[in-house]
CSV table of C-alpha atoms in Angstrom, one decimal:
chain,number,residue,atom,x,y,z
A,1,ASN,CA,18.4,-7.8,5.5
A,2,ALA,CA,14.9,-9.3,5.7
A,3,GLY,CA,12.0,-7.4,4.2
A,4,VAL,CA,8.8,-6.6,6.3
A,5,MET,CA,7.5,-9.6,7.6
A,6,GLN,CA,3.6,-10.4,7.9
A,7,ASN,CA,2.1,-13.5,9.3
A,8,PRO,CA,0.3,-15.5,8.7
A,9,ARG,CA,-0.4,-15.3,5.2
A,10,HIS,CA,-3.6,-16.0,5.3
A,11,LEU,CA,-6.3,-16.4,7.9
A,12,VAL,CA,-9.3,-17.8,8.4
A,13,ARG,CA,-11.8,-17.0,11.8
A,14,ARG,CA,-15.4,-17.7,12.6
A,15,ARG,CA,-17.5,-14.9,12.9
A,16,GLY,CA,-17.1,-13.3,16.9
A,17,GLN,CA,-13.7,-14.6,17.1
A,18,GLU,CA,-10.7,-12.8,17.2
A,19,ALA,CA,-8.1,-12.1,14.7
A,20,ARG,CA,-4.3,-11.2,15.4
A,21,LEU,CA,-1.9,-10.2,13.0
A,22,ARG,CA,1.6,-10.0,13.1
A,23,CYS,CA,4.0,-7.2,11.4
A,24,SER,CA,7.3,-7.0,12.1
A,25,PRO,CA,9.7,-4.1,10.4
A,26,MET,CA,12.6,-4.2,8.7
A,27,LYS,CA,15.6,-3.8,10.2
A,28,GLY,CA,16.4,-0.2,11.7
A,29,HIS,CA,12.8,0.9,10.9
A,30,SER,CA,10.8,2.6,14.2
A,31,HIS,CA,7.7,3.5,11.9
A,32,VAL,CA,4.6,1.1,11.2
A,33,TYR,CA,1.8,1.8,9.0
A,34,TRP,CA,-1.3,-0.9,8.7
A,35,TYR,CA,-3.4,-0.8,5.1
A,36,ARG,CA,-6.6,-2.3,4.3
A,37,GLN,CA,-7.7,-3.4,1.2
A,38,LEU,CA,-11.1,-4.4,0.9
A,39,PRO,CA,-12.5,-6.8,-2.3
A,40,GLU,CA,-12.5,-4.5,-5.1
A,41,GLU,CA,-11.1,-1.1,-3.7
A,42,GLY,CA,-8.0,0.7,-3.1
A,43,LEU,CA,-5.7,0.7,0.0
A,44,LYS,CA,-6.7,3.0,2.9
A,45,PHE,CA,-4.6,3.7,5.8
A,46,MET,CA,-5.6,2.7,9.3
A,47,VAL,CA,-2.9,3.5,12.1
A,48,TYR,CA,0.6,4.9,12.1
A,49,LEU,CA,2.7,3.7,15.2
A,50,GLN,CA,6.4,4.5,16.5
A,51,LYS,CA,7.3,2.2,19.3
A,52,GLU,CA,5.1,1.9,22.0
A,53,ASN,CA,3.3,5.1,20.8
A,54,ILE,CA,-0.1,5.3,18.3
A,55,ILE,CA,0.7,8.4,16.5
A,56,ASP,CA,-2.1,8.6,14.2
A,57,GLU,CA,-5.3,6.1,14.3
A,58,SER,CA,-7.7,8.3,12.4
A,59,GLY,CA,-8.3,5.4,9.8
A,60,MET,CA,-9.2,2.8,12.1
A,61,PRO,CA,-12.5,1.8,13.1
A,62,LYS,CA,-13.5,3.2,16.6
A,63,GLU,CA,-14.6,-0.5,17.5
A,64,ARG,CA,-12.9,-3.7,18.0
A,65,PHE,CA,-10.0,-2.9,16.0
A,66,SER,CA,-6.7,-1.9,17.8
A,67,ALA,CA,-2.8,-1.9,17.4
A,68,GLU,CA,0.4,-2.1,19.0
A,69,PHE,CA,3.9,-1.8,18.5
A,70,PRO,CA,5.7,-2.9,21.7
A,71,LYS,CA,9.1,-2.0,22.5
A,72,GLU,CA,10.3,-5.6,21.9
A,73,GLY,CA,8.5,-8.1,19.0
A,74,PRO,CA,6.3,-7.1,16.0
A,75,SER,CA,3.6,-4.9,15.7
A,76,ILE,CA,0.2,-6.3,16.2
A,77,LEU,CA,-3.3,-5.4,14.4
A,78,ARG,CA,-6.0,-6.9,16.9
A,79,ILE,CA,-9.7,-7.4,15.5
A,80,GLN,CA,-11.8,-8.4,18.3
A,81,GLN,CA,-16.0,-10.3,17.5
A,82,VAL,CA,-14.7,-10.3,13.5
A,83,VAL,CA,-17.7,-10.0,11.5
A,84,ARG,CA,-18.1,-10.9,7.0
A,85,GLY,CA,-17.2,-6.9,6.3
A,86,ASP,CA,-13.8,-7.4,8.2
A,87,SER,CA,-12.6,-10.1,5.2
A,88,ALA,CA,-9.9,-8.0,3.3
A,89,ALA,CA,-6.5,-7.8,2.8
A,90,TYR,CA,-4.3,-6.0,5.3
A,91,PHE,CA,-0.9,-4.6,4.7
A,92,CYS,CA,1.8,-3.1,6.9
A,93,ALA,CA,4.5,-0.7,5.8
A,94,SER,CA,7.6,0.2,7.7
A,95,SER,CA,9.8,3.1,6.9
A,96,ARG,CA,13.0,5.0,8.9
A,97,SER,CA,11.8,8.2,9.1
A,98,PRO,CA,8.0,9.5,9.5
A,99,GLY,CA,6.1,8.8,6.7
A,100,GLY,CA,5.1,12.6,6.0
A,101,ALA,CA,9.0,13.4,5.6
A,102,LYS,CA,10.5,14.0,1.9
A,103,ASN,CA,12.1,11.3,0.7
A,104,THR,CA,10.7,8.4,3.3
A,105,GLU,CA,10.2,5.3,1.3
A,106,ALA,CA,8.0,2.8,2.4
A,107,PHE,CA,8.2,-0.9,2.1
A,108,PHE,CA,5.3,-3.5,2.2
A,109,GLY,CA,5.1,-6.7,3.6
A,110,GLN,CA,3.3,-9.6,1.6
A,111,GLY,CA,0.0,-8.9,3.3
A,112,THR,CA,-2.2,-10.9,5.6
A,113,ARG,CA,-5.3,-12.3,3.8
A,114,LEU,CA,-8.4,-12.4,6.1
A,115,THR,CA,-11.5,-14.3,5.6
A,116,VAL,CA,-14.3,-14.3,7.8
A,117,VAL,CA,-16.9,-17.1,7.3
B,1,LYS,CA,-7.4,16.1,2.2
B,2,ASN,CA,-5.3,14.9,-0.8
B,3,GLU,CA,-7.2,13.1,-3.2
B,4,VAL,CA,-5.6,10.8,-5.7
B,5,GLU,CA,-7.1,10.1,-9.2
B,6,GLN,CA,-5.7,7.5,-10.9
B,7,SER,CA,-6.7,6.8,-15.2
B,8,PRO,CA,-7.1,4.3,-17.1
B,9,GLN,CA,-8.7,2.1,-14.6
B,10,ASN,CA,-8.9,-1.1,-16.8
B,11,LEU,CA,-6.4,-1.5,-19.6
B,12,THR,CA,-5.4,-4.2,-22.1
B,13,ALA,CA,-3.1,-3.7,-24.5
B,14,GLN,CA,-0.8,-6.0,-27.0
B,15,GLU,CA,3.0,-7.0,-26.0
B,16,GLY,CA,5.4,-4.8,-27.0
B,17,GLU,CA,3.0,-1.4,-26.6
B,18,PHE,CA,4.2,1.9,-25.0
B,19,ILE,CA,1.9,2.3,-21.6
B,20,THR,CA,0.8,5.2,-19.9
B,21,ILE,CA,-0.7,5.5,-16.7
B,22,ASN,CA,-1.8,8.6,-15.3
B,23,CYS,CA,-2.2,9.8,-11.6
B,24,SER,CA,-3.2,13.0,-10.4
B,25,TYR,CA,-3.7,14.6,-6.7
B,26,SER,CA,-5.1,17.6,-5.3
B,27,VAL,CA,-2.3,18.9,-2.6
B,28,GLY,CA,1.0,19.6,-2.2
B,29,ILE,CA,2.9,16.7,-1.4
B,30,SER,CA,6.3,15.4,-0.2
B,31,ALA,CA,6.7,12.3,-2.7
B,32,LEU,CA,4.8,10.4,-4.9
B,33,HIS,CA,4.7,6.7,-5.2
B,34,TRP,CA,4.2,4.2,-7.8
B,35,LEU,CA,3.6,0.6,-6.6
B,36,GLN,CA,2.7,-2.6,-8.1
B,37,GLN,CA,0.9,-5.2,-6.5
B,38,HIS,CA,0.0,-9.0,-8.6
B,39,PRO,CA,-3.4,-10.9,-8.3
B,40,GLY,CA,-3.4,-12.2,-4.6
B,41,GLY,CA,0.1,-10.7,-3.8
B,42,GLY,CA,2.1,-8.3,-2.1
B,43,ILE,CA,2.9,-4.9,-2.9
B,44,VAL,CA,6.3,-3.8,-4.5
B,45,SER,CA,7.4,-0.1,-4.8
B,46,LEU,CA,8.5,0.4,-7.9
B,47,PHE,CA,9.4,4.5,-7.7
B,48,MET,CA,9.6,7.3,-5.2
B,49,LEU,CA,9.8,10.8,-6.7
B,50,SER,CA,9.5,14.4,-5.6
B,51,SER,CA,10.4,16.0,-9.0
B,52,GLY,CA,11.7,15.1,-12.1
B,53,LYS,CA,11.7,11.8,-13.9
B,54,LYS,CA,13.2,8.4,-12.6
B,55,LYS,CA,14.2,5.4,-14.5
B,56,HIS,CA,14.3,1.7,-14.1
B,57,GLY,CA,14.5,-0.7,-17.0
B,58,ARG,CA,11.3,-0.2,-19.0
B,59,LEU,CA,9.7,1.7,-16.4
B,60,ILE,CA,10.1,5.5,-16.1
B,61,ALA,CA,8.1,7.6,-13.8
B,62,THR,CA,7.6,11.7,-14.2
B,63,ILE,CA,6.1,14.4,-12.0
B,64,ASN,CA,5.1,17.8,-12.5
B,65,ILE,CA,4.8,19.4,-9.3
B,66,GLN,CA,3.0,22.6,-10.2
B,67,GLU,CA,0.4,20.6,-12.5
B,68,LYS,CA,-0.1,17.8,-9.2
B,69,HIS,CA,0.2,14.8,-11.9
B,70,SER,CA,2.5,12.1,-12.6
B,71,SER,CA,2.5,9.1,-15.1
B,72,LEU,CA,4.2,5.7,-15.3
B,73,HIS,CA,5.2,4.8,-18.4
B,74,ILE,CA,6.4,1.0,-19.6
B,75,THR,CA,8.4,0.3,-22.8
B,76,ALA,CA,8.1,-2.7,-25.1
B,77,SER,CA,5.6,-4.1,-22.7
B,78,HIS,CA,5.5,-7.5,-22.1
B,79,PRO,CA,2.8,-10.0,-20.3
B,80,ARG,CA,4.7,-10.4,-17.1
B,81,ASP,CA,4.1,-6.6,-16.7
B,82,SER,CA,0.2,-7.6,-16.1
B,83,ALA,CA,-0.7,-6.3,-12.7
B,84,VAL,CA,-2.3,-3.7,-10.6
B,85,TYR,CA,-0.2,-0.3,-10.9
B,86,ILE,CA,-0.9,2.1,-7.7
B,87,CYS,CA,-0.1,5.7,-7.4
B,88,ALA,CA,0.5,7.0,-3.7
B,89,THR,CA,1.1,10.1,-2.2
B,90,SER,CA,2.9,10.9,1.2
B,91,GLY,CA,2.8,14.3,2.9
B,92,GLY,CA,-0.2,16.3,2.4
B,93,GLY,CA,-1.0,16.5,5.5
B,94,ALA,CA,-1.5,12.5,6.1
B,95,ASP,CA,0.6,10.4,8.3
B,96,GLY,CA,0.3,7.4,5.8
B,97,LEU,CA,0.3,7.2,2.0
B,98,THR,CA,-2.8,7.5,0.3
B,99,PHE,CA,-3.9,5.9,-2.7
B,100,GLY,CA,-5.5,5.8,-6.0
B,101,LYS,CA,-7.3,2.8,-7.0
B,102,GLY,CA,-5.3,1.4,-9.2
B,103,THR,CA,-5.0,0.3,-12.9
B,104,HIS,CA,-5.3,-2.8,-13.5
B,105,LEU,CA,-2.9,-3.6,-16.4
B,106,ILE,CA,-3.4,-6.5,-18.9
B,107,ILE,CA,-0.8,-7.7,-21.7
B,108,GLN,CA,-1.9,-9.8,-24.1
B,109,PRO,CA,1.1,-11.8,-26.1
């Protein structure tokens, strides 16, 4: 059973380009979370999705950022018109049941390191 | 809104020392997680606990629900334990995890 798979591991984009980050949850997991880790800062929640639904996007910037988790295929975090401040590590986690529930363990991917030049 | 505080922020110790990292939070939660992150690496879950104490090898995690406090202990520390240790909570009104800022641990040989 493969763990949470994120790709690419490293992504370099020029300012103004689009970045697409992919996350395949663990088998049997239908809950996906995206987190951002800015340089020298802690991890911050961005968005929580279930299959075909965004449940909570309260941590995601209102502009340029979007996320989806289609019926088939990986979850995608999309950043349009990237700026230098978007440079960060983006982590995906998945769980079998809702994250707020007791005894729900989250499993993390290796992260995607985005560098905007 | 839950606030998660960790201490110390940085810790350097000699190989073999007993290590303690502390975490406190401000609201009732479903569970508390201890995570490990090596530089440039992914995040590994060490423990998830909602009460009492758990042990895995040289690592021990405890939680006091009434005090809203948890500790992570490392016995007989080794240089390979050098990493960032992150405390996180689930529940408490949040859908995802709420994280502390992490503790940078360096174990010198």
